């Protein structure tokens, strides 16, 4: 086995063909996937990064045998889909964005126990496993409440717990943080780091948020318009496309500090959105695109404080995803390199 | 086998919990058949209780008892035909997709919700029969209940053929299908739910002869009203079981094709 990929996707194409009444041909089809290749090894967290409509959900649905590909092959631990779909399904856990996929009039625990039975867990095992997961995912005090009373964050956590019921070696997470606020998202990331990464599962995390990629993933696959535009390690992706990552701070400076603080900030490539205000209670937004990580950030903040400034707010700056995708679209043109459009690859 | 049993239990638990969580609706449904029973009680008052030699004579009973059994049997037909209702709900919600991602034969996911429906139907039947007998004086004193139950189950099996076909149709066209309507109306009109088939003109009687429900009503009435044993209603039983034995695999195969098509067209989800 060794470095044999656990999940292997080769040349997958999918066109959705809308049909008119009684199978008459409708308008032209939608090409959701155009020749996707993907390898995910054991214990690896792979981001499936792409804008809305890129084909992420379609790809995940094909791996779960919910959608049939038109061409190409998919296998999980050598079980080909769809031929050996049921064996493959035993190895795959999936969490979707759709919270209606739970039964709203059952409790969280009852929901988990039902799906555990579908995964073939005997009743006592299902009960034990459900309790364990409810605890690990911080839902034990809500376990016996109806699902419909759950908050958005609790619903997402239950979806993750459900995906892990049968301890699958492959986890497919389809935008698990959509519709969560910043705190909820952070929570979910913590859970992922604490409960899922150590399990050694191979995780495919579909997302359209670059900051999630940086925080959590070992490998990045960028899907744009149904094609893989980048496939490689996260650092490599960040070096290449993360140039806009950085921090934004809000700085106040008393009049005597305006000069030195301003000079220092400019020296590190900061972008001042307004002139530095005179007076500690007037904050100025300052972008720090060159500051890449927390040690660097605390150094900068320390310098500013030392020069007499006050810091009123610090936030990571978001990469403009549109920009990244636009770059990849450009760079990924087949003429850019000899062997097609995938960048970063381990071809 | 163990696996199937535990699947069945999981579905029954789920459905029982969901059904009983709508308390008022659950009670109304359980006792809902009563309105029909009461209505027919009064209609029956207009019929001549002493009429003999009429079309009811083969069952040796009065009209109210006759129709009460018809109403109960119709409920079991609905259980079979109505399989697709649950599917429509699950498909709209997205729970269907999630269940299909589990390593279970899809056909089980489609038909196991019927088990709870069947149990509920039995409860409803017991309520209707008990009230029909105790409050309205239906005469079921000769009933051969075990034989009646066997025929009821055979009826559900036979009519599940239509339920499974509907399920396949809904998977692909995503909206109500005509099968259920046709089958239910035909049974009510022609197969003898509310009046004996013998009253029908010849040409309708010929249609009745090819409907499994005609045999269901006849066989169930013979056992429950006259105390006939299974050997007395072997023709009725054979028709129902034969229909199920041939129809169920065919319907399941059609459903399998429909699932394949739904997967190719991306229709399992709630898009
Ligand atoms: N069942 C479907 N029928 C028709 N078109 C679909 C279906 N599912 C997805 N699509 C289309 O395929 C493309 C990819 O969709 P999707 O995989 O959901 O993208 P993502 O998850 O990356 O947002 C979109 O243009 C979408 O409209
Ligand atoms: Mg999606």
Short mmCIF file of N, CA, C and O and ligand atoms in Angstrom, two decimals, chain A residues 16 30 32 51-58 175, chain B residues 265-267 271, ligand 1:
data_model
loop_
_atom_site.label_atom_id
_atom_site.label_comp_id
_atom_site.label_asym_id
_atom_site.label_seq_id
_atom_site.Cartn_x
_atom_site.Cartn_y
_atom_site.Cartn_z
N UNK A 16 -24.28 17.63 -17.44
CA UNK A 16 -25.69 17.48 -17.09
C UNK A 16 -26.51 17.93 -18.28
O UNK A 16 -26.36 19.05 -18.76
N UNK A 30 -24.78 21.22 -19.38
CA UNK A 30 -23.82 21.97 -18.58
C UNK A 30 -22.64 21.07 -18.31
O UNK A 30 -22.79 19.99 -17.74
N UNK A 32 -20.10 20.10 -16.17
CA UNK A 32 -19.73 20.35 -14.78
C UNK A 32 -18.29 19.93 -14.50
O UNK A 32 -17.59 20.56 -13.72
N UNK A 51 -14.56 28.29 -7.12
CA UNK A 51 -15.71 29.19 -6.95
C UNK A 51 -17.02 28.41 -7.08
O UNK A 51 -16.99 27.23 -7.45
N UNK A 52 -18.13 29.04 -6.80
CA UNK A 52 -19.42 28.39 -6.96
C UNK A 52 -19.59 27.93 -8.39
O UNK A 52 -19.26 28.65 -9.32
N UNK A 53 -20.08 26.71 -8.53
CA UNK A 53 -20.33 26.20 -9.87
C UNK A 53 -19.10 25.57 -10.51
O UNK A 53 -19.13 25.17 -11.67
N UNK A 54 -18.01 25.45 -9.74
CA UNK A 54 -16.78 24.88 -10.31
C UNK A 54 -16.90 23.39 -10.54
O UNK A 54 -16.16 22.82 -11.35
N UNK A 55 -17.80 22.74 -9.82
CA UNK A 55 -17.95 21.30 -9.97
C UNK A 55 -17.56 20.51 -8.73
O UNK A 55 -17.48 19.29 -8.78
N UNK A 56 -17.34 21.19 -7.62
CA UNK A 56 -16.91 20.51 -6.39
C UNK A 56 -17.96 19.50 -5.91
O UNK A 56 -17.65 18.34 -5.65
N UNK A 57 -19.20 19.97 -5.81
CA UNK A 57 -20.25 19.08 -5.33
C UNK A 57 -20.47 17.92 -6.29
O UNK A 57 -20.69 16.78 -5.88
N UNK A 58 -20.38 18.21 -7.56
CA UNK A 58 -20.54 17.15 -8.56
C UNK A 58 -19.48 16.08 -8.37
O UNK A 58 -19.77 14.88 -8.37
N UNK A 175 -18.05 22.01 1.70
CA UNK A 175 -18.23 23.34 2.27
C UNK A 175 -18.86 23.29 3.67
O UNK A 175 -19.94 23.82 3.88
N UNK B 265 -28.57 11.66 -14.54
CA UNK B 265 -29.10 13.01 -14.74
C UNK B 265 -28.92 13.90 -13.52
O UNK B 265 -29.35 15.05 -13.51
N UNK B 266 -28.33 13.33 -12.45
CA UNK B 266 -28.13 14.14 -11.24
C UNK B 266 -29.44 14.53 -10.58
O UNK B 266 -29.61 15.66 -10.13
N UNK B 267 -30.38 13.59 -10.49
CA UNK B 267 -31.70 13.94 -9.99
C UNK B 267 -31.96 13.50 -8.56
O UNK B 267 -33.02 13.77 -8.01
N UNK B 271 -31.91 19.50 -6.23
CA UNK B 271 -31.64 20.65 -7.10
C UNK B 271 -32.94 21.19 -7.69
O UNK B 271 -33.82 20.42 -8.01
N1 LIG C 1 -28.20 17.87 -10.98
C1 LIG C 1 -27.77 18.84 -11.78
N2 LIG C 1 -28.44 19.11 -12.91
C2 LIG C 1 -28.01 20.08 -13.74
N3 LIG C 1 -26.93 20.83 -13.52
C3 LIG C 1 -26.21 20.61 -12.41
C4 LIG C 1 -26.60 19.60 -11.48
N4 LIG C 1 -25.70 19.61 -10.47
C5 LIG C 1 -24.81 20.57 -10.75
N5 LIG C 1 -25.11 21.17 -11.92
C6 LIG C 1 -24.33 22.25 -12.57
O1 LIG C 1 -22.99 21.83 -12.65
C7 LIG C 1 -22.09 22.88 -12.35
C8 LIG C 1 -21.23 22.50 -11.16
O2 LIG C 1 -22.02 22.49 -10.00
P1 LIG C 1 -21.51 22.05 -8.58
O3 LIG C 1 -20.80 20.76 -8.70
O4 LIG C 1 -22.66 22.10 -7.66
O5 LIG C 1 -20.46 23.21 -8.25
P2 LIG C 1 -19.85 23.67 -6.84
O6 LIG C 1 -20.20 22.64 -5.83
O7 LIG C 1 -18.39 23.77 -7.09
O8 LIG C 1 -20.47 24.98 -6.55
C9 LIG C 1 -22.95 24.08 -12.08
O9 LIG C 1 -23.00 24.85 -13.27
C10 LIG C 1 -24.29 23.52 -11.75
O10 LIG C 1 -25.32 24.39 -12.13
#
